mmCIF file of C-alpha atoms and ligand atoms in Angstrom:
data_model
loop_
_atom_site.group_PDB
_atom_site.id
_atom_site.type_symbol
_atom_site.label_atom_id
_atom_site.label_comp_id
_atom_site.label_asym_id
_atom_site.label_seq_id
_atom_site.Cartn_x
_atom_site.Cartn_y
_atom_site.Cartn_z
ATOM 1 C CA MET A 202 59.727 138.178 -305.060
ATOM 2 C CA LYS A 203 61.112 141.337 -305.833
ATOM 3 C CA LEU A 204 59.349 144.266 -307.389
ATOM 4 C CA GLN A 205 61.827 146.083 -309.499
ATOM 5 C CA ASN A 206 61.988 148.275 -312.215
ATOM 6 C CA ASN A 207 57.550 147.813 -311.878
ATOM 7 C CA ILE A 208 59.376 143.814 -312.924
ATOM 8 C CA LEU A 209 57.507 141.318 -310.336
ATOM 9 C CA ILE A 210 61.306 139.150 -310.288
ATOM 10 C CA PRO A 211 62.464 135.901 -308.635
ATOM 11 C CA ASP A 212 64.170 135.517 -305.618
ATOM 12 C CA TRP A 213 66.159 133.097 -307.327
ATOM 13 C CA ALA A 214 66.514 134.137 -310.042
ATOM 14 C CA GLY A 215 69.874 136.831 -309.485
ATOM 15 C CA LYS A 216 71.432 133.580 -309.063
ATOM 16 C CA PHE A 217 71.899 132.404 -313.047
ATOM 17 C CA SER A 218 72.096 134.285 -316.337
ATOM 18 C CA ILE A 219 69.269 134.663 -316.787
ATOM 19 C CA LYS A 220 66.492 137.938 -317.049
ATOM 20 C CA CYS A 221 63.650 136.450 -316.125
ATOM 21 C CA GLY A 222 60.049 137.957 -314.320
ATOM 22 C CA PHE A 223 56.277 139.177 -314.572
ATOM 23 C CA THR A 224 55.626 142.312 -315.891
ATOM 24 C CA THR A 225 52.704 144.428 -314.130
ATOM 25 C CA PRO A 226 50.348 146.770 -316.201
ATOM 26 C CA THR A 227 52.875 149.451 -316.473
ATOM 27 C CA TYR A 228 53.959 147.245 -319.513
ATOM 28 C CA GLY A 229 50.835 147.875 -321.114
ATOM 29 C CA ASN A 230 49.359 144.997 -322.992
ATOM 30 C CA GLN A 231 51.805 142.489 -323.209
ATOM 31 C CA ALA A 232 48.878 139.369 -324.172
ATOM 32 C CA LEU A 233 47.963 138.643 -328.531
ATOM 33 C CA THR A 234 45.230 140.268 -327.834
ATOM 34 C CA ARG A 235 42.440 142.038 -331.139
ATOM 35 C CA LYS A 236 41.502 144.503 -328.263
ATOM 36 C CA CYS A 237 44.814 146.861 -327.174
ATOM 37 C CA ARG A 238 43.618 149.894 -324.667
ATOM 38 C CA SER A 239 46.743 150.531 -323.656
ATOM 39 C CA GLY A 240 49.389 151.308 -327.315
ATOM 40 C CA THR A 241 50.030 148.368 -329.261
ATOM 41 C CA LEU A 242 51.906 145.765 -328.551
ATOM 42 C CA ALA A 243 55.396 146.078 -330.080
ATOM 43 C CA ASP A 244 55.732 149.405 -328.173
ATOM 44 C CA ASN A 245 54.444 147.553 -325.588
ATOM 45 C CA ARG A 246 56.791 144.649 -326.029
ATOM 46 C CA ALA A 247 59.511 147.057 -327.186
ATOM 47 C CA GLN A 248 59.599 148.811 -324.354
ATOM 48 C CA LEU A 249 59.712 145.157 -322.236
ATOM 49 C CA CYS A 250 62.422 143.961 -323.738
ATOM 50 C CA LYS A 251 64.413 147.580 -323.255
ATOM 51 C CA ALA A 252 64.007 147.381 -319.825
ATOM 52 C CA ILE A 253 65.364 144.163 -319.884
ATOM 53 C CA GLY A 254 68.391 143.965 -322.304
ATOM 54 C CA THR A 255 67.295 141.654 -324.497
ATOM 55 C CA ASP A 256 65.798 141.917 -328.647
ATOM 56 C CA PRO A 257 61.978 143.316 -329.238
ATOM 57 C CA ASN A 258 63.157 140.528 -332.251
ATOM 58 C CA ARG A 259 64.129 137.397 -330.582
ATOM 59 C CA ILE A 260 60.905 136.948 -328.849
ATOM 60 C CA TYR A 261 58.704 133.875 -328.683
ATOM 61 C CA ALA A 262 55.582 133.949 -327.545
ATOM 62 C CA PRO A 263 52.541 131.534 -328.348
ATOM 63 C CA HIS A 264 49.120 131.940 -329.381
ATOM 64 C CA GLN A 265 47.042 130.215 -326.418
ATOM 65 C CA ILE A 266 44.826 127.891 -326.213
ATOM 66 C CA HIS A 267 44.311 126.184 -322.909
ATOM 67 C CA GLY A 268 45.638 123.254 -324.352
ATOM 68 C CA LYS A 269 48.929 121.286 -322.910
ATOM 69 C CA THR A 270 50.703 121.773 -326.464
ATOM 70 C CA VAL A 271 54.917 122.509 -325.314
ATOM 71 C CA LEU A 272 56.234 124.514 -327.769
ATOM 72 C CA THR A 273 60.450 124.581 -328.621
ATOM 73 C CA ALA A 274 62.064 127.492 -329.342
ATOM 74 C CA ASP A 275 64.804 127.830 -331.958
ATOM 75 C CA GLU A 276 65.871 129.781 -334.974
ATOM 76 C CA THR A 277 63.159 128.222 -336.584
ATOM 77 C CA ASN A 278 60.227 130.240 -335.020
ATOM 78 C CA LEU A 279 61.825 132.743 -333.879
ATOM 79 C CA GLY A 280 60.007 135.732 -333.777
ATOM 80 C CA HIS A 281 57.059 133.690 -333.997
ATOM 81 C CA GLY A 282 53.244 136.311 -331.893
ATOM 82 C CA ALA A 283 56.532 138.489 -331.536
ATOM 83 C CA PHE A 284 54.266 141.032 -332.113
ATOM 84 C CA GLY A 285 50.746 139.845 -333.419
ATOM 85 C CA LEU A 286 48.915 136.823 -334.155
ATOM 86 C CA ASP A 287 49.837 136.176 -337.380
ATOM 87 C CA ASN A 288 52.795 133.899 -337.220
ATOM 88 C CA ALA A 289 52.015 132.927 -333.645
ATOM 89 C CA ASP A 290 52.604 129.071 -333.378
ATOM 90 C CA ASP A 291 49.541 127.633 -330.736
ATOM 91 C CA GLY A 292 50.364 126.625 -327.606
ATOM 92 C CA ASP A 293 50.215 127.492 -324.376
ATOM 93 C CA ALA A 294 54.276 126.280 -323.248
ATOM 94 C CA CYS A 295 57.229 126.927 -324.953
ATOM 95 C CA ILE A 296 61.342 126.141 -324.754
ATOM 96 C CA THR A 297 64.699 126.690 -325.422
ATOM 97 C CA LYS A 298 67.948 125.682 -324.548
ATOM 98 C CA GLN A 299 69.519 128.702 -326.938
ATOM 99 C CA ASN A 300 70.038 131.890 -325.419
ATOM 100 C CA GLY A 301 69.174 134.842 -326.261
ATOM 101 C CA ILE A 302 65.530 134.289 -326.879
ATOM 102 C CA THR A 303 62.592 135.568 -324.965
ATOM 103 C CA LEU A 304 60.137 133.574 -324.553
ATOM 104 C CA ILE A 305 57.492 135.130 -323.239
ATOM 105 C CA THR A 306 53.532 133.974 -321.861
ATOM 106 C CA THR A 307 51.062 136.216 -321.114
ATOM 107 C CA TRP A 308 47.474 136.249 -318.628
ATOM 108 C CA ALA A 309 45.335 137.750 -316.462
ATOM 109 C CA ASP A 310 44.193 135.514 -313.782
ATOM 110 C CA CYS A 311 45.319 132.501 -315.478
ATOM 111 C CA ILE A 312 48.444 131.421 -313.564
ATOM 112 C CA PRO A 313 51.630 132.503 -315.202
ATOM 113 C CA ILE A 314 54.948 129.577 -314.639
ATOM 114 C CA ILE A 315 58.521 130.432 -315.332
ATOM 115 C CA LEU A 316 61.263 127.240 -315.342
ATOM 116 C CA TYR A 317 64.727 127.936 -315.300
ATOM 117 C CA ASP A 318 66.619 124.244 -315.459
ATOM 118 C CA ASP A 319 70.547 125.478 -314.865
ATOM 119 C CA ASN A 320 72.185 122.150 -315.714
ATOM 120 C CA THR A 321 71.132 122.020 -318.708
ATOM 121 C CA HIS A 322 70.908 125.409 -319.321
ATOM 122 C CA THR A 323 67.435 125.259 -320.448
ATOM 123 C CA ALA A 324 64.085 128.031 -319.828
ATOM 124 C CA ALA A 325 60.607 127.607 -320.471
ATOM 125 C CA ALA A 326 57.589 129.939 -319.742
ATOM 126 C CA VAL A 327 53.270 128.828 -319.059
ATOM 127 C CA HIS A 328 50.236 129.751 -319.336
ATOM 128 C CA SER A 329 48.148 127.634 -317.020
ATOM 129 C CA GLY A 330 44.274 128.857 -316.785
ATOM 130 C CA TRP A 331 41.776 126.017 -315.700
ATOM 131 C CA ARG A 332 41.365 124.049 -318.326
ATOM 132 C CA GLY A 333 45.957 123.962 -318.518
ATOM 133 C CA THR A 334 45.909 123.277 -314.962
ATOM 134 C CA ALA A 335 43.536 120.247 -315.207
ATOM 135 C CA LEU A 336 45.390 118.807 -318.104
ATOM 136 C CA ASN A 337 48.681 119.279 -316.028
ATOM 137 C CA ILE A 338 50.581 121.647 -318.186
ATOM 138 C CA THR A 339 53.276 121.951 -315.664
ATOM 139 C CA ALA A 340 54.088 118.726 -316.260
ATOM 140 C CA GLU A 341 54.388 118.473 -319.291
ATOM 141 C CA THR A 342 56.630 121.286 -319.525
ATOM 142 C CA VAL A 343 58.814 119.784 -316.809
ATOM 143 C CA GLN A 344 58.671 116.295 -319.445
ATOM 144 C CA ALA A 345 59.583 118.436 -322.091
ATOM 145 C CA LEU A 346 62.772 120.192 -319.617
ATOM 146 C CA LEU A 347 63.855 117.254 -318.852
ATOM 147 C CA ALA A 348 63.704 114.585 -322.082
ATOM 148 C CA ASP A 349 66.972 115.703 -323.379
ATOM 149 C CA ASP A 350 69.093 115.030 -321.064
ATOM 150 C CA PRO A 351 69.433 111.679 -319.374
ATOM 151 C CA GLN A 352 71.423 113.580 -316.813
ATOM 152 C CA SER A 353 68.859 115.713 -316.217
ATOM 153 C CA ALA A 354 66.538 116.014 -312.395
ATOM 154 C CA PRO A 355 63.545 117.713 -311.791
ATOM 155 C CA SER A 356 66.218 118.660 -307.967
ATOM 156 C CA ASP A 357 68.531 120.983 -311.342
ATOM 157 C CA ILE A 358 65.302 123.284 -311.892
ATOM 158 C CA TRP A 359 63.909 126.490 -310.618
ATOM 159 C CA ALA A 360 59.922 127.844 -310.418
ATOM 160 C CA SER A 361 58.437 130.807 -309.944
ATOM 161 C CA VAL A 362 54.949 131.136 -309.849
ATOM 162 C CA GLY A 363 53.144 134.389 -310.830
ATOM 163 C CA PRO A 364 49.997 136.128 -309.293
ATOM 164 C CA GLY A 365 46.685 134.460 -310.284
ATOM 165 C CA ILE A 366 43.391 134.474 -309.279
ATOM 166 C CA ARG A 367 43.205 132.374 -306.246
ATOM 167 C CA GLY A 368 40.216 130.838 -303.807
ATOM 168 C CA CYS A 369 39.008 134.091 -302.932
ATOM 169 C CA CYS A 370 37.374 135.275 -306.165
ATOM 170 C CA TYR A 371 36.917 132.265 -308.844
ATOM 171 C CA GLU A 372 34.098 130.854 -308.089
ATOM 172 C CA VAL A 373 33.889 128.269 -310.239
ATOM 173 C CA GLY A 374 30.771 125.776 -311.569
ATOM 174 C CA ASP A 375 30.287 122.465 -310.108
ATOM 175 C CA GLU A 376 31.815 120.550 -313.992
ATOM 176 C CA VAL A 377 34.971 122.726 -313.231
ATOM 177 C CA ALA A 378 35.232 121.962 -309.438
ATOM 178 C CA ASP A 379 34.248 117.795 -310.290
ATOM 179 C CA SER A 380 37.661 117.973 -312.125
ATOM 180 C CA PHE A 381 40.012 119.318 -309.716
ATOM 181 C CA LEU A 382 38.354 117.172 -306.578
ATOM 182 C CA ASP A 383 39.427 114.328 -308.642
ATOM 183 C CA MET A 384 43.131 114.902 -308.918
ATOM 184 C CA GLY A 385 44.328 113.494 -305.292
ATOM 185 C CA SER A 386 43.500 115.304 -301.202
ATOM 186 C CA ALA A 387 46.677 117.781 -302.548
ATOM 187 C CA VAL A 388 44.999 119.741 -304.717
ATOM 188 C CA ALA A 389 41.552 119.114 -303.779
ATOM 189 C CA ARG A 390 41.958 120.816 -300.924
ATOM 190 C CA HIS A 391 42.104 124.230 -303.402
ATOM 191 C CA VAL A 392 38.655 123.552 -303.726
ATOM 192 C CA THR A 393 36.381 125.020 -301.792
ATOM 193 C CA LYS A 394 32.498 125.063 -300.616
ATOM 194 C CA ARG A 395 30.668 128.103 -299.298
ATOM 195 C CA ASP A 396 27.550 128.430 -299.631
ATOM 196 C CA GLY A 397 26.259 125.838 -302.393
ATOM 197 C CA ARG A 398 29.234 127.098 -304.589
ATOM 198 C CA TYR A 399 32.375 126.160 -305.401
ATOM 199 C CA LYS A 400 35.888 128.714 -305.048
ATOM 200 C CA LEU A 401 39.362 126.916 -306.952
ATOM 201 C CA ASP A 402 42.885 128.154 -305.676
ATOM 202 C CA LEU A 403 44.324 127.665 -308.916
ATOM 203 C CA GLN A 404 48.253 129.168 -308.082
ATOM 204 C CA SER A 405 47.380 126.916 -305.516
ATOM 205 C CA VAL A 406 46.775 123.805 -307.880
ATOM 206 C CA VAL A 407 49.498 125.246 -309.930
ATOM 207 C CA TYR A 408 52.197 124.939 -306.891
ATOM 208 C CA GLU A 409 51.062 121.293 -306.189
ATOM 209 C CA GLN A 410 51.991 120.735 -308.543
ATOM 210 C CA LEU A 411 55.531 121.757 -309.362
ATOM 211 C CA ILE A 412 55.654 119.799 -306.143
ATOM 212 C CA GLN A 413 54.335 116.709 -307.739
ATOM 213 C CA CYS A 414 57.082 116.662 -311.007
ATOM 214 C CA GLY A 415 59.544 116.152 -307.780
ATOM 215 C CA ILE A 416 60.334 120.263 -307.880
ATOM 216 C CA LEU A 417 62.491 121.398 -304.218
ATOM 217 C CA PRO A 418 59.538 124.328 -302.050
ATOM 218 C CA ASN A 419 63.320 125.570 -302.319
ATOM 219 C CA HIS A 420 63.305 125.878 -305.262
ATOM 220 C CA ILE A 421 59.891 128.004 -305.952
ATOM 221 C CA ASP A 422 59.110 131.316 -305.342
ATOM 222 C CA ARG A 423 55.502 132.056 -305.168
ATOM 223 C CA SER A 424 53.364 135.466 -305.985
ATOM 224 C CA THR A 425 50.712 134.988 -303.107
ATOM 225 C CA LEU A 426 49.051 138.142 -304.818
ATOM 226 C CA CYS A 427 45.571 137.816 -306.485
ATOM 227 C CA THR A 428 45.271 139.184 -309.846
ATOM 228 C CA CYS A 429 41.566 139.765 -309.518
ATOM 229 C CA CYS A 430 41.598 141.640 -305.872
ATOM 230 C CA ASN A 431 44.773 142.563 -305.332
ATOM 231 C CA ALA A 432 45.192 146.400 -306.096
ATOM 232 C CA ASP A 433 48.933 146.732 -305.178
ATOM 233 C CA PRO A 434 50.180 146.669 -307.945
ATOM 234 C CA THR A 435 47.183 146.400 -309.641
ATOM 235 C CA PHE A 436 46.873 143.846 -312.225
ATOM 236 C CA PHE A 437 44.866 143.249 -315.465
ATOM 237 C CA SER A 438 42.262 140.661 -314.278
ATOM 238 C CA CYS A 439 40.053 138.983 -316.904
ATOM 239 C CA ARG A 440 37.383 138.637 -314.500
ATOM 240 C CA LYS A 441 37.974 142.459 -313.103
ATOM 241 C CA ASP A 442 38.190 143.649 -317.201
ATOM 242 C CA GLY A 443 34.745 142.054 -318.282
ATOM 243 C CA ARG A 444 34.811 139.334 -321.881
ATOM 244 C CA ASP A 445 34.969 142.427 -323.837
ATOM 245 C CA ILE A 446 38.563 143.150 -322.512
ATOM 246 C CA PHE A 447 41.027 140.683 -323.016
ATOM 247 C CA GLU A 448 44.883 142.476 -321.744
ATOM 248 C CA GLY A 449 47.108 140.939 -320.055
ATOM 249 C CA GLN A 450 50.985 140.818 -317.773
ATOM 250 C CA ALA A 451 53.247 139.184 -319.828
ATOM 251 C CA ALA A 452 55.934 136.307 -318.172
ATOM 252 C CA PHE A 453 59.341 135.844 -319.271
ATOM 253 C CA ILE A 454 62.469 134.640 -319.456
ATOM 254 C CA CYS A 455 65.254 134.944 -321.374
ATOM 255 C CA MET A 456 68.824 133.204 -321.055
ATOM 256 C CA ILE A 457 71.857 135.220 -321.436
HETATM 257 ZN ZN1 ZN B 279 41.660 137.765 -304.817
#
C-alpha cells in the first residue's frame, strides 16, 4: 500500500480501471455524523472526489449499523448518503456493477475493506467493526460479489484491508473475546490475554476471513497500521478521540 495525495492506495489498484483507497484526516471527516468538526461532509466529500476525479453527486454511502446487510448501488439509489444521513440506506457493505459510482464506507478504528472482482467488473466497500466481523460481513460481501455469475470465483477477487484497530490497543470484554475464540484457531489466535484482560487484533481477523473466503493471499494488500496508536499518518480513532466525537476516514472504490 502506498500513500499518494494523502490517500492510502492498494498496490494492486493500478492494474485495473478503478480508483480506490483509504483517506487520511487530510480529507476531513468523511463519516455520516452529526458532529463534524472539520468542515461540512459535503465539502469534505467534494474535496475527495476532486482529488480522485469522480463526481460527488454519484456517491453511494450507507448508514452503517454494525450489521451484515450488503446493499447494491445503481441508478435508482445513486446519491443516497452522499452528503448526509437523511436519505442514507442502512447497511455496512455496498456493491455495484456500474462504472462511475463511488462507493464509500467510513471508519475510525473499525476495519475498512475494499473488494474488486476483475472477472465480473464488480466493486465493493465494507465496514467491519467487531459486531460486523463477528457476523462475518466480509464473507457476506464476497458471496454477494460471486452471486450473479456462475463463472465467478474467489480467485478473481482483489482485496484490500485498510488501517484499523489492532491487538496493541483493542481491549475487549469476555463476551466479545468469547465470540472470536469460538470461531476456530485461525481467528482465535488473534485474541490474546495479558494481565487478565483480552486484546483483539480485529484487523488480522478480517484478513483471516478473506483467506477463509478463498481470496488468494497475493490478491490481498493489507495495511498493518493501527488507527489508535499510529502517528504517521495520524488517523481519526474512536478510542483515542472519545465517544462524544465521531469522525472517520473513507474507504472508497469507483470503477471507471
Ligand atoms: Zn494500536
